[in-house]
Structures are given as structure tokens and as C-alpha cells.
CSV table of C-alpha atoms in Angstrom, one decimal:
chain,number,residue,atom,x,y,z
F,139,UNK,CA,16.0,16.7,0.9
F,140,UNK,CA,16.9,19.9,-0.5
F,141,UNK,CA,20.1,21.7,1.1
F,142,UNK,CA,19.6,25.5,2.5
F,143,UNK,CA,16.3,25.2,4.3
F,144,UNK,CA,15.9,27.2,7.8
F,145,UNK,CA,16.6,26.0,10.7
F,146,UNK,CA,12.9,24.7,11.6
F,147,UNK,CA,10.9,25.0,14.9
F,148,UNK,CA,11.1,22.4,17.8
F,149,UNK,CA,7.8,21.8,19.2
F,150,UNK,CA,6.7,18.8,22.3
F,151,UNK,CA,4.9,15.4,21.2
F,152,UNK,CA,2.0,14.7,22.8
F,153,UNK,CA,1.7,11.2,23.7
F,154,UNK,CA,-1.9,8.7,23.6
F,155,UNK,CA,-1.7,5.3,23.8
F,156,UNK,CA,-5.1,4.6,23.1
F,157,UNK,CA,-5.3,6.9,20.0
F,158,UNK,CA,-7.5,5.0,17.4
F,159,UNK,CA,-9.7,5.9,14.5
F,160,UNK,CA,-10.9,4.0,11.1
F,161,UNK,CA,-7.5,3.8,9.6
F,162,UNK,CA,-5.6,1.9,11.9
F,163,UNK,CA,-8.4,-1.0,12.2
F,164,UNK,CA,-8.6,-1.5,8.3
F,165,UNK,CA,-5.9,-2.8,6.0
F,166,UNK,CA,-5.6,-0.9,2.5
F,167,UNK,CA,-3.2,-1.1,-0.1
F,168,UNK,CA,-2.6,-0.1,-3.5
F,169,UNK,CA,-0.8,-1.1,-6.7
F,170,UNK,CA,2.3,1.0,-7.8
F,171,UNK,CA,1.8,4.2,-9.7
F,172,UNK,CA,2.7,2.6,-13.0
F,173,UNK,CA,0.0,-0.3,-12.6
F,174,UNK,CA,-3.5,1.1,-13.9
F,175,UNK,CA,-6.3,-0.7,-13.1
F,176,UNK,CA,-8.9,0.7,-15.5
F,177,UNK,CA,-12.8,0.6,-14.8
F,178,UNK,CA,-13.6,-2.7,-16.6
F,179,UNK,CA,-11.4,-4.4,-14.4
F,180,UNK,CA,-8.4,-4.6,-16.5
F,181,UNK,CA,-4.7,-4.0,-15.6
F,182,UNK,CA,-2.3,-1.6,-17.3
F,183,UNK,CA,1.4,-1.7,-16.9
F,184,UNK,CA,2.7,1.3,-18.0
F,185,UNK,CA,6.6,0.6,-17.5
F,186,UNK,CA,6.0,-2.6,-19.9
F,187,UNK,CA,5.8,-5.6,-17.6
F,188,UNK,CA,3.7,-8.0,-16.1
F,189,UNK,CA,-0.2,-7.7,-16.0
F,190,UNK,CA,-0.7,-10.9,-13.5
F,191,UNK,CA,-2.1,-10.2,-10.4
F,192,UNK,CA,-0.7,-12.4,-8.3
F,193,UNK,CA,2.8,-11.1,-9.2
F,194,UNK,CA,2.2,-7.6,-9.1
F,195,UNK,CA,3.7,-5.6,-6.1
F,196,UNK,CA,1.1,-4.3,-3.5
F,197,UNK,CA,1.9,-1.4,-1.3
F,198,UNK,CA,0.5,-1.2,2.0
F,199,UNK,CA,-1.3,2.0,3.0
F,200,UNK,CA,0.5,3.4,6.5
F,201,UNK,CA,-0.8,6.2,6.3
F,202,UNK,CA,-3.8,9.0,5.0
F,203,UNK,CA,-2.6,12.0,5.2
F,204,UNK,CA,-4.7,14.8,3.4
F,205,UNK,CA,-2.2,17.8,1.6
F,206,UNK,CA,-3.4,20.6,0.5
F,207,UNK,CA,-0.5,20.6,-2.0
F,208,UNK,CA,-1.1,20.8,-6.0
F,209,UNK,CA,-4.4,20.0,-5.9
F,210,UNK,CA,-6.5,18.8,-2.3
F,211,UNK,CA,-5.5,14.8,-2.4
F,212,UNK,CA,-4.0,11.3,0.3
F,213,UNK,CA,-1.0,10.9,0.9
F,214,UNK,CA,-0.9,6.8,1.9
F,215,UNK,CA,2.7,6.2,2.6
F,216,UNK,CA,4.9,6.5,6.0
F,217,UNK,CA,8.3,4.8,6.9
F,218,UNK,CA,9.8,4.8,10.5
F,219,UNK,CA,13.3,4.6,11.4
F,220,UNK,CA,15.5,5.0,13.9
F,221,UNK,CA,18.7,7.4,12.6
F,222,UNK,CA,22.4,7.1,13.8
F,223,UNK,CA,21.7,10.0,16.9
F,224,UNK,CA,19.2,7.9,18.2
F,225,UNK,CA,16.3,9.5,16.9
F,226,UNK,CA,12.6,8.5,15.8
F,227,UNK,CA,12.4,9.4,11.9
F,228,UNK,CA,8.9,9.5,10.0
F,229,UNK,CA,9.0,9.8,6.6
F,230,UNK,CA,5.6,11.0,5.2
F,231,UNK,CA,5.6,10.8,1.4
F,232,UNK,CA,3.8,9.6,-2.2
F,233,UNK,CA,4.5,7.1,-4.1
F,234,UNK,CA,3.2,8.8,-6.8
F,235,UNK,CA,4.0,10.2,-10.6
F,236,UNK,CA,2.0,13.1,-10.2
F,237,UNK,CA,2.7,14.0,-6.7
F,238,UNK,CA,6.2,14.9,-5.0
F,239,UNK,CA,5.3,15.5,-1.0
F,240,UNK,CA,7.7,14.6,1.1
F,241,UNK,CA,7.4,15.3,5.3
F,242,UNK,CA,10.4,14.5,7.1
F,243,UNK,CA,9.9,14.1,11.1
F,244,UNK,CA,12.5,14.1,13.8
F,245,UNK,CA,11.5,12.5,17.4
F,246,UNK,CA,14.2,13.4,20.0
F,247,UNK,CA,14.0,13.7,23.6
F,248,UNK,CA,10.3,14.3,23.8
F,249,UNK,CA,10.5,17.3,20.6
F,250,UNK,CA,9.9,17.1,17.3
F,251,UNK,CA,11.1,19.1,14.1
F,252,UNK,CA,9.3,18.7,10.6
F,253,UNK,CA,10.8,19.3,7.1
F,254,UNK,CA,8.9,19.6,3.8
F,255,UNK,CA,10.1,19.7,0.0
F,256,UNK,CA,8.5,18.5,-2.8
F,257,UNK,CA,10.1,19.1,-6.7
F,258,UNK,CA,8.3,20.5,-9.5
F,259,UNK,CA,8.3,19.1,-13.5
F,260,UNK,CA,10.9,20.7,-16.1
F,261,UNK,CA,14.5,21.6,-15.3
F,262,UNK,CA,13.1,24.1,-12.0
F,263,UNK,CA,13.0,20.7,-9.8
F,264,UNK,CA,13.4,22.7,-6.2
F,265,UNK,CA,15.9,25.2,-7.1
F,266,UNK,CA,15.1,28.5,-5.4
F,267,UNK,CA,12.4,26.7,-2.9
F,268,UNK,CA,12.5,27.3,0.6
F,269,UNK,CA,9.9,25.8,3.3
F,270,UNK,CA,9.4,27.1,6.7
F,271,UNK,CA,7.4,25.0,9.1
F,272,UNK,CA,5.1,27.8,10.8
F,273,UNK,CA,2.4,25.4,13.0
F,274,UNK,CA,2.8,22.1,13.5
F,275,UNK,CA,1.7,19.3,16.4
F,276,UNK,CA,2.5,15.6,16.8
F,277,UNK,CA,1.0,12.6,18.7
F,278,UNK,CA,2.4,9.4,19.3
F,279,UNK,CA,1.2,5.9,20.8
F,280,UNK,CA,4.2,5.8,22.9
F,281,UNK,CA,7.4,7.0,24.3
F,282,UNK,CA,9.5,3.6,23.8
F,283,UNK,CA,9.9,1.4,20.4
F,284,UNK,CA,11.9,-1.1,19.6
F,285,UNK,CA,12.5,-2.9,16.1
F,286,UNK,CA,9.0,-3.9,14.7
F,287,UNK,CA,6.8,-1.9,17.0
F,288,UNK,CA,4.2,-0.6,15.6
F,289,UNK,CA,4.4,3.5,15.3
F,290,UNK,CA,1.1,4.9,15.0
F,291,UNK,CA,0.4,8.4,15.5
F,292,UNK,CA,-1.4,11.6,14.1
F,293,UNK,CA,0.4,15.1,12.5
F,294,UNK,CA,-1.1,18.3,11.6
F,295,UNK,CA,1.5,20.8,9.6
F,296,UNK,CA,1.8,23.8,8.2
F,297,UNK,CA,4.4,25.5,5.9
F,298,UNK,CA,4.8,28.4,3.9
F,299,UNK,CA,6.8,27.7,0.9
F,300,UNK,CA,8.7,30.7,-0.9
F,301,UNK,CA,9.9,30.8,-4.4
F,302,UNK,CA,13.2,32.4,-4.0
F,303,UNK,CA,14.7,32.6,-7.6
F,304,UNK,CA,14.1,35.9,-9.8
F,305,UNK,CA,14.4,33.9,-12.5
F,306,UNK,CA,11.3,32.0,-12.3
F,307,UNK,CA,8.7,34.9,-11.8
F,308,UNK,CA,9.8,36.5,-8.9
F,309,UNK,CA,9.1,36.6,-5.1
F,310,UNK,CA,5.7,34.4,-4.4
F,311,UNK,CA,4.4,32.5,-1.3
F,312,UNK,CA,1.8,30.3,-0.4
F,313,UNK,CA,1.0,28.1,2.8
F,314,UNK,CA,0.9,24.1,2.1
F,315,UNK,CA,-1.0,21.9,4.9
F,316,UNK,CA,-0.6,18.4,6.2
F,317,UNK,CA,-2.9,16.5,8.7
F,318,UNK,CA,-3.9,13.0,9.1
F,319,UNK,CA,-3.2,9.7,10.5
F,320,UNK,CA,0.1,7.3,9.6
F,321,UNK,CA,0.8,3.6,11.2
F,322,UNK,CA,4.0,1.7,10.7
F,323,UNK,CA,6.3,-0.7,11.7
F,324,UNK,CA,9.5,0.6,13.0
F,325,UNK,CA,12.9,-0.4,11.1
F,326,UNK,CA,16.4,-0.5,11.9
F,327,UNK,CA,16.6,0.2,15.5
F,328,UNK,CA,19.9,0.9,17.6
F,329,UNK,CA,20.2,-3.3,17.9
F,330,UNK,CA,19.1,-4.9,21.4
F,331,UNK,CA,18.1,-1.8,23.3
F,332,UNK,CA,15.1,-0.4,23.8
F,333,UNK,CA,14.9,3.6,22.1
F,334,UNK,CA,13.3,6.3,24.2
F,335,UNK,CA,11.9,9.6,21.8
């Protein structure tokens, strides 16, 4: 994550432990973004390695997440840990060669703050980026987890992003959106105890 970012807004989680849809009943995954599998069924390895099926990595979709970011496309991964202070982090995020998203979610005492960076091609990366969360709402299955619980819940955000550096065309703005649904299984919790957010 990108240092000098504003202090973001705090907003409540609401909580539904019934909260359901198509994506948490079906199981999807997808093949790293250096395997290629073309239309006439045959794989591609672009990093050089093995074309076997069975000993290609899968990655399991936890989550589908629609950005509005270069281009309207999924975002299909989230990770869910527990940090040193006790709080709930989601980790929204591609896994991707042509995408950089990245949402960052902190669950604490029943609040929730969101950072967002992504990094752009050539030697730019993120220098002279800042992201302002300006609308954003949380809901989670429940209150308490412990290690290997599922965490399943739904995010809509909004930031404005500003380019900051003179260098690279000025002063320019533009609002980046994202909503959807994730579900995963919670990792390294505070051991033995069960964590309220």
C-alpha cells in the first residue's frame, strides 16, 4: 500500500446472517494469469512451465467484485485475516497481469475503514496518486470469527483518485467504484479466542 494517503472515513457494518445470493452457493475457480487456456481447449503457459492439468495451480474465486477501474471488469479474489490490533482485514484484489485493484478493509469495533491503490505500467507505478474513500457501506454474516470461519459479506465503494504530480500532466480526477460479493475463510486468528469486529 502506498505511503501518504488521507486519513480515510470510518463508517458502521451492518450485519445479516442470512445474507445469500448465487455466488456463495456455487464454487468457481480459475487458472493463474500466466496459464491460457485458448478456445480449442489447449493450455498455454506463458512463464514456460508445465501444461498438465492436473498439476496446474487452481485459484478459488472468493469473491466477484465488479470495478469500474481501467476498463468495467471482476475482481474474483478476497483474503481475510485477523491483524496484530485485533482487527478483521479484507483484502479485495486481482490476481491479474493486466489489472492492479487492490481494496484494503479494516473491521474494528463495529466500523470499518477502506483503502484503495492500484499501480500503473512504466516507471509512474503510483507516484503522485492519492485515493480518497468518499461513499462506502459494508455487510457482514457476523459479529464473531474465529480461525476458519467462513467470512462472507457484501461492499459497495467509492473513491476519487487524484493525480497529484505536475510532472505527469497535471492536476486530474476521476471516481473509481467497487461493489459486489466476497466469501472466505478466515486466517491467522489471535490463537484460542474467539475475535469480536
Amino acid at each position: 500500500m502506498p505511503n501518504g494517503q488521507p486519513t480515510q472515513i470510518r463508517t458502521k457494518v451492518r450485519y445479516d446472517s442470512k445474507i445469500s445470493g448465487s455466488f456463495f452457493a456455487a464454487a468457481k475457480w480459475s487458472y493463474p494469469w500466466w496459464i491460457v487456456q485458448h478456445e480449442d481447449g489447449h493450455i498455454e503457459n506463458t512463464m514456460g512451465g508445465t501444461t498438465d492439468k492436473k498439476e496446474l495451480p487452481k485459484l478459488k474465486h472468493t469473491a466477484k467484485c465488479f470495478t469500474s477501474h481501467q476498463g468495467e471488469h471482476w475482481i474474483r479474489f478476497c483474503k481475510a485475516t485477523l491483524n496484530a490490533d485485533g482487527a478483521l482485514e479484507l483484502f479485495i484484489h486481482d490476481e491479474s497481469a493486466s489489472y492492479w485493484d487492490n481494496l484494503r478493509i479494516l473491521v474494528k469495533g463495529g466500523e470499518f475503514t477502506s483503502q484503495y491503490w492500484t499501480s500503473y505500467p512504466g516507471d509512474k507505478g503510483d507516484e503522485g496518486l492519492i485515493w480518497t474513500t468518499i461513499s462506502q457501506s459494508l455487510v457482514l454474516n457476523k459479529r464473531n470469527y474465529r480461525k476458519g470461519h467462513e467470512v462472507r459479506g457484501r461492499i459497495k465503494f467509492t473513491c476519487l483518485q487524484e493525480e497529484t504530480n505536475v510532472k505527469y500532466n497535471g492536476r486530474f480526477t476521476r471516481s473509481i467504484t467497487i461493489k459486489g460479493v466476497f466469501q472466505t475463510e478466515l486466517e491467522y486468528p489471535i490463537k484460542g479466542k474467539m475475535v469480536g469486529i
